[in-house]
Amino acid sequence: MDAHSRGRADEIDPADQWVLNPQTGNYELRLDHSAGQPQTPSRPRRSSTATAAGTGTATEAPVPGQRRRRVSEPGGTGQQPPASRRKRKQGASRKKKVLLWTGGTMAFVLVGGATGAYMLYKKLDNNIHVVEPIGNQSAGFRKGEAFNVLIIGTDKRTGEGNGGYGDKNSPGHADTTILFHVSKDRTNATALSIPRDLMTSIPECQSRQPDGSILTIPGQAKARFNVSLGQDGRDAGCTMRTVKELTGLTVDHFMMVDFNAVKELTTAVGGVKVCVEKPVDDPKSHLKLPAGESVIEGEKALAFVRTRSSFGNKSDLDRIKVQQQFMSSMIRQMKSDETLTSPTKLYDLAEAATDALTVDKGIGSLSKLQDLAKELSGIDTKNISFATLPVIDNPDEPKPITVVPHPTQAPQLFAAIQSDTSLTEVKKKTQDAKNAKAKAQAKLLQGTRAEAVDVRVDVFNGSGIQGAAQSTINWLQNDEGVSRSTNKSNAPEKAAKTTLTYAPNQADQARKLADMMGLPASALKPGTQDAGVREPMTLVLGADFKGAGVPIAGPAKAPDVEKVEADKQVCAK
């Protein structure tokens, strides 16, 4: 912004152009080149901020409540500020300058007193594209509550030079999708990537069409996740519903961006640092990079996140890893002093972001996006984790090219996010949960701890969830080594709670199984007579069953999934 670039010739910090006057308690705009007392300009200055916003020439307007400074007429003499006005300390720390810049800018933009600032605010506000999915109740951000934002990167080829990437006529499918979970205490966040080639159920949804009509689109039992957007007229609301059905998590808001967003955002921040283990020369994406670190922006940045031929086994899952590394680096760049102390970069970033975004009504204005930014501002990058939905090859395909959710790890990860468990602290929380559970159950159960192979149990499904008993058997036998477990199909009736019935001489087996399954003490039902040597215990899955391997009580146990932490630079392989 030109208004903020004045004064740079003599190394005046931009923060010092808009400062708090301790005598009046108001922010005042310093437009001269002096590092000393604010000087009154000899004539009304043209507001270049207003010009940048497309308003032409404008004179400065005072911030409401601010004392108007006298301005001399051309050829006249203006009255100087009182000689007693406090001077800026020359030794002000960089941190104080950042605070001045932040406070001054917020006052300048939010109060909207200056014509240029008001027009600039309106321009950014009008950049934002707003879509309200049918049936979605948009709400703000309530303190003490976690929230989830679905970030959808589409493969729509709008924008200059983007028609050459694949299907230029694509309506915009969900090419890159991330469920961004923000913890209720705002100390951490988890970014869960959902593979585009995941086979899942897409529920029936309603979508508003370009002509204003409302189209009801039937659900699909088995479909690629990426067609939850764009295909058959589906909008972002359909993708939100698909994610909720898949994960069990409520999606509060969505942000949708296309190819141009990557190019414009990376250019706005002056490039993003990436690292590759070996030189890249990809004829498909036209990406060329030397081994080691590089700073990329624009077209090269888009090629980096789009390429599938240069990393790993050339699959979408490996491309997701590269995208996570890229986004971690971009977050670090956005939060760096280099960006936060540059008025030009901040404006370019704000303009690029607002112009690239399509959002729901709940965050569909500049002020609401500022509210979102405030909610995220306190999260340290080391506590932002990128993870990918755990998957396995699709068993329905002879030569799998699609994937399905991992039967045990995926539910565990969903449960961890639902319980607000940070992946950066999951090992500690899991161990604490195990210790607490062991102490509680030690009082109830006595005897020697059994090995997994010693546990005999019959599993009945009283949960009402189809296949719950078999998925539990698969988990017990394949992941936990409980080979003497048997699927006894449905229980005689539905059960509200999961129960484990055992004989006194099976107490050690019961304790072992309770530890593995995360059963609360209330679920354990000891009998009065000893069981035979080969007699199994009885496990009845109830309505509180959340999935095979998912603890029924206590803090969630997250699986040991591969993740990228936003504060670390990782080289793509």
Coordinates of C-alpha atoms in Angstrom, one line a residue:
M1 CA 0.0 0.0 0.0
D2 CA 1.5 3.3 -1.1
A3 CA 0.2 5.1 2.0
H4 CA 2.4 2.9 4.1
S5 CA 5.5 3.1 1.9
R6 CA 6.0 6.8 2.4
G7 CA 8.9 7.5 4.8
R8 CA 10.8 4.3 3.9
A9 CA 13.6 6.3 2.3
D10 CA 15.0 7.3 5.7
E11 CA 14.2 3.9 7.3
I12 CA 11.1 5.0 9.1
D13 CA 9.3 1.9 10.4
P14 CA 5.7 1.7 8.9
A15 CA 4.4 1.3 12.5
D16 CA 5.5 4.8 13.2
Q17 CA 3.2 6.3 10.6
W18 CA 0.0 5.5 12.6
V19 CA 0.7 5.9 16.3
L20 CA -1.1 6.5 19.6
N21 CA -0.9 10.1 20.8
P22 CA -0.6 9.8 24.7
Q23 CA -2.0 13.3 25.1
T24 CA -5.2 12.7 23.3
G25 CA -5.6 8.9 23.7
N26 CA -6.3 8.7 19.9
Y27 CA -4.4 7.2 17.0
E28 CA -2.9 9.8 14.6
L29 CA -1.6 9.2 11.2
R30 CA 2.0 10.4 10.6
L31 CA 2.6 11.0 6.9
D32 CA 5.8 13.0 6.9
H33 CA 9.4 11.7 6.4
S34 CA 10.6 12.8 9.8
A35 CA 11.5 10.4 12.6
G36 CA 10.9 13.1 15.2
Q37 CA 7.7 14.9 16.0
P38 CA 4.7 14.6 13.7
Q39 CA 4.8 17.5 11.3
T40 CA 1.8 19.1 9.6
P41 CA 1.9 18.8 5.9
S42 CA 2.0 22.1 3.9
R43 CA -1.0 21.1 1.9
P44 CA -3.7 18.4 1.8
R45 CA -2.1 15.2 0.7
R46 CA -3.6 12.8 -1.7
S47 CA -4.6 9.5 -0.1
S48 CA -2.8 6.9 -2.1
T49 CA -4.6 4.2 -0.1
A50 CA -7.8 5.5 -1.5
T51 CA -6.3 5.5 -5.0
A52 CA -5.2 1.9 -4.5
A53 CA -8.8 1.0 -3.6
G54 CA -10.0 2.6 -6.8
T55 CA -11.4 5.8 -5.3
G56 CA -9.3 8.3 -7.1
T57 CA -8.0 11.4 -5.2
A58 CA -9.2 11.9 -1.7
T59 CA -8.1 14.0 1.3
E60 CA -7.6 12.5 4.7
A61 CA -10.5 12.3 7.0
P62 CA -9.9 12.2 10.8
V63 CA -10.6 9.1 12.9
P64 CA -13.7 9.8 14.9
G65 CA -12.8 11.4 18.2
Q66 CA -9.4 12.5 16.9
R67 CA -8.5 16.1 17.1
R68 CA -8.4 17.6 13.6
R69 CA -5.0 18.9 12.7
R70 CA -4.9 22.3 11.1
V71 CA -3.6 22.2 7.6
S72 CA -2.2 25.3 5.9
E73 CA -3.5 26.5 2.6
P74 CA -1.1 26.4 -0.4
G75 CA 1.4 29.2 0.2
G76 CA 0.4 29.7 3.8
T77 CA 1.8 28.6 7.1
G78 CA 0.4 25.8 9.1
Q79 CA 0.3 25.7 12.9
Q80 CA 2.9 23.3 14.3
P81 CA 2.1 20.7 17.0
P82 CA 2.8 21.7 20.5
A83 CA 6.5 21.6 21.3
S84 CA 5.8 19.5 24.4
R85 CA 4.5 16.5 22.3
R86 CA 6.3 13.4 23.3
K87 CA 8.9 12.1 20.9
R88 CA 9.3 8.5 19.8
K89 CA 11.9 6.6 21.6
Q90 CA 14.7 5.8 19.1
G91 CA 15.5 2.5 20.8
A92 CA 12.1 1.0 20.6
S93 CA 12.3 -2.8 20.3
R94 CA 11.1 -4.6 17.2
K95 CA 8.3 -6.3 19.3
K96 CA 7.0 -2.9 20.3
K97 CA 7.0 -1.8 16.7
V98 CA 5.0 -4.8 15.7
L99 CA 2.4 -4.0 18.4
L100 CA 2.2 -0.4 17.2
W101 CA 1.7 -1.6 13.6
T102 CA -1.0 -4.1 14.6
G103 CA -2.8 -1.7 16.9
G104 CA -2.6 1.1 14.4
T105 CA -3.7 -0.8 11.5
M106 CA -6.7 -2.4 13.3
A107 CA -7.7 1.1 14.4
F108 CA -7.3 2.5 10.9
V109 CA -9.2 -0.2 9.2
L110 CA -11.9 -1.1 11.7
V111 CA -12.8 2.5 12.7
G112 CA -12.8 3.4 9.0
G113 CA -12.3 7.1 9.7
A114 CA -10.1 7.8 6.7
T115 CA -11.8 7.6 3.3
G116 CA -9.0 5.5 1.8
A117 CA -9.2 3.0 4.7
Y118 CA -13.0 2.7 4.4
M119 CA -12.8 2.1 0.7
L120 CA -10.0 -0.4 1.1
Y121 CA -12.1 -2.3 3.8
K122 CA -15.1 -2.4 1.5
K123 CA -13.0 -3.6 -1.4
L124 CA -11.6 -6.5 0.6
D125 CA -15.1 -7.3 2.0
N126 CA -16.6 -7.3 -1.5
N127 CA -13.9 -9.7 -2.7
I128 CA -15.3 -12.6 -0.7
H129 CA -17.7 -15.0 -2.4
V130 CA -20.4 -16.2 -0.1
V131 CA -22.5 -19.4 -0.5
E132 CA -25.0 -20.6 2.1
P133 CA -25.5 -24.4 1.9
I134 CA -29.1 -25.4 2.2
G135 CA -29.8 -26.7 5.7
N136 CA -26.5 -25.4 7.2
Q137 CA -26.9 -23.3 10.3
S138 CA -23.9 -21.0 10.3
A139 CA -22.8 -19.9 13.7
G140 CA -19.9 -17.8 15.0
F141 CA -17.1 -18.9 17.3
R142 CA -18.1 -19.5 20.9
K143 CA -15.5 -19.5 23.6
G144 CA -14.9 -22.8 25.2
E145 CA -16.1 -24.8 22.2
A146 CA -14.1 -26.5 19.6
F147 CA -15.0 -26.0 15.9
N148 CA -14.3 -27.5 12.5
V149 CA -13.6 -25.8 9.2
L150 CA -13.6 -27.8 6.0
I151 CA -11.0 -26.5 3.5
I152 CA -11.8 -27.6 0.0
G153 CA -9.3 -27.1 -2.8
T154 CA -11.1 -27.7 -6.1
D155 CA -9.6 -28.7 -9.5
K156 CA -11.6 -26.0 -11.3
R157 CA -9.3 -24.5 -13.9
T158 CA -10.5 -20.9 -13.8
G159 CA -7.8 -18.2 -13.9
E160 CA -5.1 -17.2 -16.4
G161 CA -2.9 -20.1 -17.5
N162 CA -4.8 -22.8 -15.5
G163 CA -6.6 -24.4 -18.5
G164 CA -3.6 -26.6 -19.2
Y165 CA -3.9 -28.5 -16.0
G166 CA -5.8 -31.7 -16.8
D167 CA -9.5 -31.3 -17.5
K168 CA -10.0 -27.6 -18.2
N169 CA -13.8 -28.1 -18.2
S170 CA -14.0 -29.6 -14.7
P171 CA -16.9 -28.2 -12.7
G172 CA -14.6 -28.2 -9.7
H173 CA -14.4 -31.4 -7.7
A174 CA -13.0 -31.8 -4.2
D175 CA -9.4 -32.3 -5.3
T176 CA -7.7 -31.5 -1.9
T177 CA -9.8 -31.6 1.3
I178 CA -8.7 -30.8 4.8
L179 CA -10.9 -30.9 7.9
F180 CA -9.3 -28.3 10.2
H181 CA -10.2 -28.9 13.9
V182 CA -9.5 -26.2 16.4
S183 CA -9.4 -27.2 20.0
K184 CA -11.8 -25.7 22.6
D185 CA -8.9 -24.1 24.5
R186 CA -7.4 -22.7 21.3
T187 CA -4.0 -24.3 22.1
N188 CA -3.8 -26.7 19.2
A189 CA -5.3 -27.7 15.9
T190 CA -5.4 -30.9 13.7
A191 CA -5.6 -30.7 10.0
L192 CA -7.0 -34.0 8.6
S193 CA -6.5 -34.6 4.9
I194 CA -9.2 -36.7 3.2
P195 CA -7.9 -38.6 0.1
R196 CA -9.8 -37.7 -3.1
D197 CA -9.8 -41.4 -4.1
L198 CA -11.5 -42.5 -0.9
M199 CA -14.6 -44.7 -1.5
T200 CA -17.3 -43.6 0.8
S201 CA -21.1 -42.9 1.1
I202 CA -22.3 -39.5 -0.2
P203 CA -25.6 -38.7 1.5
E204 CA -28.6 -37.1 -0.3
C205 CA -28.3 -33.4 -0.3
Q206 CA -29.9 -30.2 -1.7
S207 CA -27.9 -27.7 -3.7
R208 CA -28.8 -24.3 -5.0
Q209 CA -28.1 -24.0 -8.7
P210 CA -26.8 -21.0 -10.6
D211 CA -30.3 -20.1 -11.8
G212 CA -31.5 -20.0 -8.1
S213 CA -33.5 -23.3 -8.2
I214 CA -32.9 -26.0 -5.6
L215 CA -31.9 -29.4 -6.8
T216 CA -32.2 -32.5 -4.7
I217 CA -29.4 -34.9 -5.5
P218 CA -29.8 -38.6 -4.5
G219 CA -27.1 -40.2 -2.3
Q220 CA -24.6 -42.8 -3.5
A221 CA -23.6 -45.8 -1.4
K222 CA -20.1 -46.2 -3.0
A223 CA -18.5 -43.3 -4.6
R224 CA -15.2 -41.5 -4.8
F225 CA -15.0 -38.7 -2.2
N226 CA -14.0 -36.1 -4.8
V227 CA -17.4 -36.2 -6.5
S228 CA -19.1 -35.0 -3.4
L229 CA -18.5 -31.6 -4.9
G230 CA -19.2 -30.5 -8.5
Q231 CA -20.6 -33.8 -9.7
D232 CA -24.4 -33.8 -10.5
G233 CA -24.7 -30.2 -9.3
R234 CA -23.4 -30.8 -5.8
D235 CA -22.2 -27.8 -3.8
A236 CA -19.9 -27.5 -0.8
G237 CA -22.9 -28.3 1.5
C238 CA -22.9 -31.8 0.0
T239 CA -19.2 -32.2 0.8
M240 CA -19.9 -31.0 4.4
R241 CA -22.6 -33.6 4.8
T242 CA -20.3 -36.3 3.4
V243 CA -17.5 -35.5 5.8
K244 CA -20.0 -35.5 8.7
E245 CA -21.3 -38.9 7.8
L246 CA -17.7 -40.2 7.3
T247 CA -16.1 -38.9 10.5
G248 CA -19.1 -38.2 12.8
L249 CA -17.7 -34.7 13.3
T250 CA -19.9 -31.6 12.8
V251 CA -18.6 -29.3 10.1
D252 CA -19.2 -25.7 11.2
H253 CA -17.8 -23.8 8.2
F254 CA -16.2 -24.3 4.9
M255 CA -13.6 -22.4 2.8
M256 CA -13.2 -23.3 -0.9
V257 CA -10.3 -22.2 -3.1
D258 CA -9.2 -23.0 -6.7
F259 CA -5.9 -23.2 -8.5
N260 CA -5.4 -19.4 -8.5
A261 CA -5.4 -19.3 -4.7
V262 CA -2.1 -21.2 -4.5
K263 CA -0.4 -18.9 -7.1
E264 CA -1.7 -15.6 -5.6
L265 CA -1.2 -16.5 -1.9
T266 CA 2.4 -17.7 -2.4
T267 CA 3.2 -14.6 -4.4
A268 CA 1.7 -12.3 -1.8
V269 CA 3.9 -13.6 1.0
G270 CA 7.0 -13.4 -1.2
G271 CA 7.4 -17.2 -1.8
V272 CA 7.3 -20.4 0.3
K273 CA 10.3 -22.4 1.3
V274 CA 10.2 -26.0 0.3
C275 CA 12.7 -28.9 0.4
V276 CA 13.2 -31.9 -1.8
E277 CA 15.6 -34.8 -1.2
K278 CA 16.6 -35.1 -4.9
P279 CA 16.4 -32.9 -8.0
V280 CA 13.0 -32.7 -9.6
D281 CA 12.3 -32.4 -13.4
D282 CA 8.7 -33.4 -13.9
P283 CA 7.6 -33.1 -17.6
K284 CA 3.9 -33.4 -16.6
S285 CA 3.7 -30.6 -14.1
H286 CA 6.8 -28.7 -15.6
L287 CA 8.2 -28.6 -12.1
K288 CA 12.0 -28.2 -11.9
L289 CA 13.8 -27.9 -8.6
P290 CA 17.3 -28.6 -7.4
A291 CA 17.9 -30.9 -4.4
G292 CA 17.6 -29.1 -1.1
E293 CA 15.7 -26.0 -0.2
S294 CA 14.1 -23.6 -2.7
V295 CA 11.7 -20.7 -2.4
I296 CA 8.8 -21.0 -4.8
E297 CA 5.7 -18.9 -5.7
G298 CA 3.1 -18.5 -8.4
E299 CA 3.1 -21.1 -11.2
K300 CA 5.9 -23.1 -9.7
A301 CA 4.1 -23.3 -6.3
L302 CA 1.0 -24.7 -8.1
A303 CA 3.1 -27.2 -10.0
F304 CA 4.7 -28.3 -6.7
V305 CA 1.3 -29.1 -5.0
R306 CA -0.1 -30.6 -8.1
T307 CA 2.7 -33.0 -9.1
R308 CA 2.1 -36.8 -8.6
S309 CA 5.0 -38.1 -10.6
S310 CA 8.0 -36.9 -8.6
F311 CA 7.4 -38.1 -5.1
G312 CA 6.9 -41.4 -3.3
N313 CA 5.1 -44.0 -5.2
K314 CA 3.4 -41.4 -7.4
S315 CA 0.0 -41.8 -5.7
D316 CA -2.4 -39.3 -4.4
L317 CA -1.5 -40.3 -0.8
D318 CA 2.1 -39.3 -1.4
R319 CA 1.0 -36.1 -3.0
I320 CA -1.0 -35.3 0.2
K321 CA 2.2 -35.6 2.2
V322 CA 3.9 -33.1 -0.1
Q323 CA 0.9 -30.7 0.2
Q324 CA 1.0 -31.0 4.0
Q325 CA 4.7 -30.1 4.0
F326 CA 4.0 -27.2 1.7
M327 CA 1.1 -25.9 3.8
S328 CA 3.1 -26.1 7.0
S329 CA 5.8 -24.0 5.4
M330 CA 3.2 -21.5 4.1
I331 CA 1.8 -21.2 7.6
R332 CA 5.3 -20.5 9.0
Q333 CA 5.8 -17.8 6.4
M334 CA 2.5 -16.2 7.1
K335 CA 3.2 -16.0 10.8
S336 CA 6.8 -14.8 10.4
D337 CA 8.0 -11.3 11.3
E338 CA 8.9 -10.9 7.7
T339 CA 5.2 -11.0 6.7
L340 CA 3.6 -9.5 9.8
T341 CA 5.8 -6.4 9.8
S342 CA 5.4 -5.7 6.0
P343 CA 2.3 -3.5 5.2
T344 CA 2.6 -4.4 1.5
K345 CA 2.7 -8.1 2.1
L346 CA -0.1 -7.9 4.6
Y347 CA -2.3 -6.0 2.1
D348 CA -1.4 -8.3 -0.8
L349 CA -2.1 -11.3 1.4
A350 CA -5.5 -10.0 2.5
E351 CA -6.4 -9.1 -1.1
A352 CA -5.3 -12.5 -2.5
A353 CA -7.0 -14.4 0.3
T354 CA -10.3 -12.6 0.1
D355 CA -10.4 -12.7 -3.7
A356 CA -9.7 -16.5 -3.7
L357 CA -12.2 -17.6 -1.0
T358 CA -15.7 -18.9 -1.3
V359 CA -17.1 -19.3 2.2
D360 CA -20.3 -20.0 4.0
K361 CA -22.4 -17.1 5.4
G362 CA -21.1 -17.7 9.0
I363 CA -17.7 -16.4 8.0
G364 CA -18.8 -14.5 4.9
S365 CA -17.4 -11.1 5.7
L366 CA -14.1 -9.5 6.4
S367 CA -15.0 -8.9 10.1
K368 CA -16.0 -12.5 10.5
L369 CA -12.8 -13.7 8.9
Q370 CA -11.0 -11.4 11.3
D371 CA -12.8 -13.2 14.1
L372 CA -11.6 -16.5 12.7
A373 CA -8.0 -15.2 12.5
K374 CA -8.2 -14.1 16.2
E375 CA -9.3 -17.6 17.2
L376 CA -6.3 -19.1 15.4
S377 CA -3.7 -16.4 16.2
G378 CA -2.6 -17.9 19.6
I379 CA -1.9 -21.4 18.3
D380 CA 1.8 -22.1 18.1
T381 CA 2.9 -23.8 14.8
K382 CA 4.4 -26.6 16.8
N383 CA 0.9 -27.5 18.0
I384 CA -0.6 -27.6 14.5
S385 CA -0.6 -31.2 13.2
F386 CA -1.3 -32.4 9.6
A387 CA -2.5 -36.0 9.4
T388 CA -4.0 -38.1 6.7
L389 CA -7.1 -40.3 7.2
P390 CA -5.8 -43.8 7.7
V391 CA -6.8 -46.0 4.7
I392 CA -6.3 -49.5 3.2
D393 CA -6.6 -50.6 -0.4
N394 CA -10.2 -51.1 -1.6
P395 CA -10.9 -54.8 -1.1
D396 CA -13.7 -54.7 -3.8
E397 CA -11.2 -54.0 -6.6
P398 CA -9.0 -56.7 -8.1
K399 CA -6.3 -54.2 -8.7
P400 CA -7.0 -51.4 -6.2
I401 CA -6.8 -47.9 -7.4
T402 CA -9.1 -46.5 -4.7
V403 CA -8.9 -46.7 -0.9
V404 CA -11.4 -47.2 2.0
P405 CA -11.0 -46.1 5.7
H406 CA -8.8 -48.3 7.9
P407 CA -11.3 -50.3 9.9
T408 CA -9.7 -49.6 13.3
Q409 CA -7.3 -46.7 12.9
A410 CA -9.8 -44.4 11.2
P411 CA -12.4 -44.6 14.0
Q412 CA -9.7 -44.1 16.6
L413 CA -8.5 -41.0 14.9
F414 CA -12.1 -39.6 14.5
A415 CA -12.7 -40.3 18.2
A416 CA -9.5 -38.5 19.2
I417 CA -10.6 -35.4 17.3
Q418 CA -14.1 -35.6 18.8
S419 CA -12.6 -35.7 22.3
D420 CA -10.3 -32.8 21.4
T421 CA -7.2 -34.8 21.8
S422 CA -4.1 -33.0 20.3
L423 CA -2.0 -35.3 18.1
T424 CA 1.1 -33.4 19.3
E425 CA 0.4 -34.6 22.8
V426 CA -1.3 -37.9 22.1
K427 CA 1.5 -40.2 23.4
K428 CA 1.4 -38.5 26.8
K429 CA -2.4 -38.4 27.0
T430 CA -2.6 -42.0 26.0
Q431 CA -0.1 -43.1 28.7
D432 CA -1.9 -41.0 31.3
A433 CA -5.2 -42.6 30.4
K434 CA -3.7 -46.1 30.6
N435 CA -2.2 -45.3 34.0
A436 CA -5.5 -43.9 35.4
K437 CA -7.5 -46.9 34.0
A438 CA -5.0 -49.4 35.4
K439 CA -5.3 -47.9 38.9
A440 CA -9.1 -47.9 38.8
Q441 CA -9.4 -51.5 37.6
A442 CA -6.7 -52.8 39.9
K443 CA -9.1 -52.1 42.8
L444 CA -11.8 -54.1 41.1
L445 CA -9.9 -56.9 39.6
Q446 CA -7.3 -59.0 41.4
G447 CA -5.0 -61.7 40.0
T448 CA -2.2 -62.0 37.6
R449 CA -2.4 -60.1 34.3
A450 CA -3.2 -62.4 31.4
E451 CA -1.5 -62.3 28.0
A452 CA -3.7 -61.5 25.0
V453 CA -3.5 -65.1 23.7
D454 CA -5.0 -66.3 27.0
V455 CA -8.2 -64.2 26.6
R456 CA -11.2 -66.2 25.6
V457 CA -14.3 -64.1 24.7
D458 CA -17.6 -64.4 22.8
V459 CA -18.7 -61.2 21.2
F460 CA -22.4 -60.3 20.7
N461 CA -23.6 -57.3 18.8
G462 CA -26.2 -55.3 20.7
S463 CA -25.1 -51.9 19.4
G464 CA -27.5 -51.7 16.5
I465 CA -24.5 -51.0 14.2
Q466 CA -24.2 -53.5 11.4
G467 CA -20.9 -55.5 11.4
A468 CA -19.8 -54.2 14.8
A469 CA -19.1 -57.7 16.2
Q470 CA -17.1 -58.8 13.2
S471 CA -15.1 -55.6 13.1
T472 CA -14.3 -56.0 16.8
I473 CA -13.2 -59.6 16.2
N474 CA -11.0 -58.5 13.3
W475 CA -9.3 -55.9 15.5
L476 CA -8.9 -58.3 18.5
Q477 CA -7.4 -61.1 16.4
N478 CA -5.3 -59.1 13.9
D479 CA -4.2 -56.1 16.0
E480 CA -4.2 -57.3 19.6
G481 CA -3.5 -61.0 19.3
V482 CA -6.7 -62.2 21.0
S483 CA -6.9 -65.3 18.8
R484 CA -9.5 -67.1 21.0
S485 CA -12.3 -64.6 20.2
T486 CA -15.5 -65.6 18.5
N487 CA -18.3 -63.7 16.7
K488 CA -21.6 -64.8 18.1
S489 CA -23.6 -62.4 15.9
N490 CA -26.5 -60.3 17.2
A491 CA -27.4 -60.2 20.9
P492 CA -31.0 -61.2 21.9
E493 CA -31.8 -57.5 22.2
K494 CA -30.2 -54.1 21.8
A495 CA -28.0 -53.0 24.7
A496 CA -27.7 -49.4 26.0
K497 CA -24.2 -50.1 27.4
T498 CA -21.4 -52.4 26.6
T499 CA -20.9 -55.1 29.2
L500 CA -18.2 -57.8 29.8
T501 CA -19.5 -60.7 31.9
Y502 CA -16.8 -63.0 33.4
A503 CA -16.3 -65.6 36.2
P504 CA -14.1 -65.0 39.3
N505 CA -11.3 -67.2 37.9
Q506 CA -11.4 -65.1 34.6
A507 CA -10.6 -61.8 36.4
D508 CA -7.1 -61.6 34.8
Q509 CA -8.6 -62.1 31.3
A510 CA -11.3 -59.5 32.0
R511 CA -8.7 -56.9 33.1
K512 CA -6.6 -57.6 30.0
L513 CA -9.6 -57.2 27.7
A514 CA -10.8 -54.1 29.6
D515 CA -7.4 -52.4 29.2
M516 CA -7.3 -53.1 25.4
M517 CA -10.9 -51.9 24.8
G518 CA -11.0 -49.0 27.2
L519 CA -13.9 -50.4 29.1
P520 CA -15.1 -48.5 32.2
A521 CA -15.4 -50.3 35.6
S522 CA -19.2 -50.1 35.2
A523 CA -19.0 -52.4 32.1
L524 CA -17.4 -55.2 34.1
K525 CA -20.0 -57.8 35.4
P526 CA -18.3 -60.5 37.6
G527 CA -20.2 -63.7 38.2
T528 CA -20.2 -65.9 41.3
Q529 CA -19.2 -69.2 40.0
D530 CA -15.9 -70.2 38.4
A531 CA -15.9 -71.0 34.7
G532 CA -14.5 -74.1 33.0
V533 CA -11.0 -74.1 31.6
R534 CA -12.1 -73.4 28.0
E535 CA -15.2 -71.4 28.8
P536 CA -15.2 -67.9 27.3
M537 CA -16.3 -64.6 28.8
T538 CA -19.2 -62.8 27.2
L539 CA -18.8 -59.3 25.6
V540 CA -22.0 -57.5 24.5
L541 CA -21.4 -54.4 22.4
G542 CA -23.9 -51.7 23.4
A543 CA -25.1 -48.3 22.0
D544 CA -22.0 -46.7 23.4
F545 CA -19.8 -48.7 21.0
K546 CA -17.9 -46.2 18.8
G547 CA -15.9 -48.5 16.6
A548 CA -13.4 -51.4 16.9
G549 CA -10.4 -50.3 19.0
V550 CA -12.1 -47.0 20.1
P551 CA -12.1 -46.7 23.9
I552 CA -15.7 -46.6 25.2
A553 CA -14.7 -44.4 28.2
G554 CA -11.9 -42.0 29.1
P555 CA -9.7 -39.9 26.8
A556 CA -9.5 -41.1 23.2
K557 CA -6.6 -43.2 22.1
A558 CA -5.4 -41.9 18.8
P559 CA -3.6 -44.3 16.5
D560 CA 0.1 -43.8 15.8
V561 CA -0.4 -42.1 12.4
E562 CA 2.2 -40.4 10.3
K563 CA 1.9 -36.7 10.7
V564 CA 3.6 -33.4 9.8
E565 CA 3.9 -30.7 12.5
A566 CA 3.7 -27.2 11.1
D567 CA 6.9 -25.9 12.8
K568 CA 9.2 -28.4 11.1
Q569 CA 10.7 -28.3 7.7
V570 CA 10.5 -31.7 6.0
C571 CA 12.1 -32.6 2.7
A572 CA 9.8 -34.3 0.1
K573 CA 11.0 -37.7 -0.9

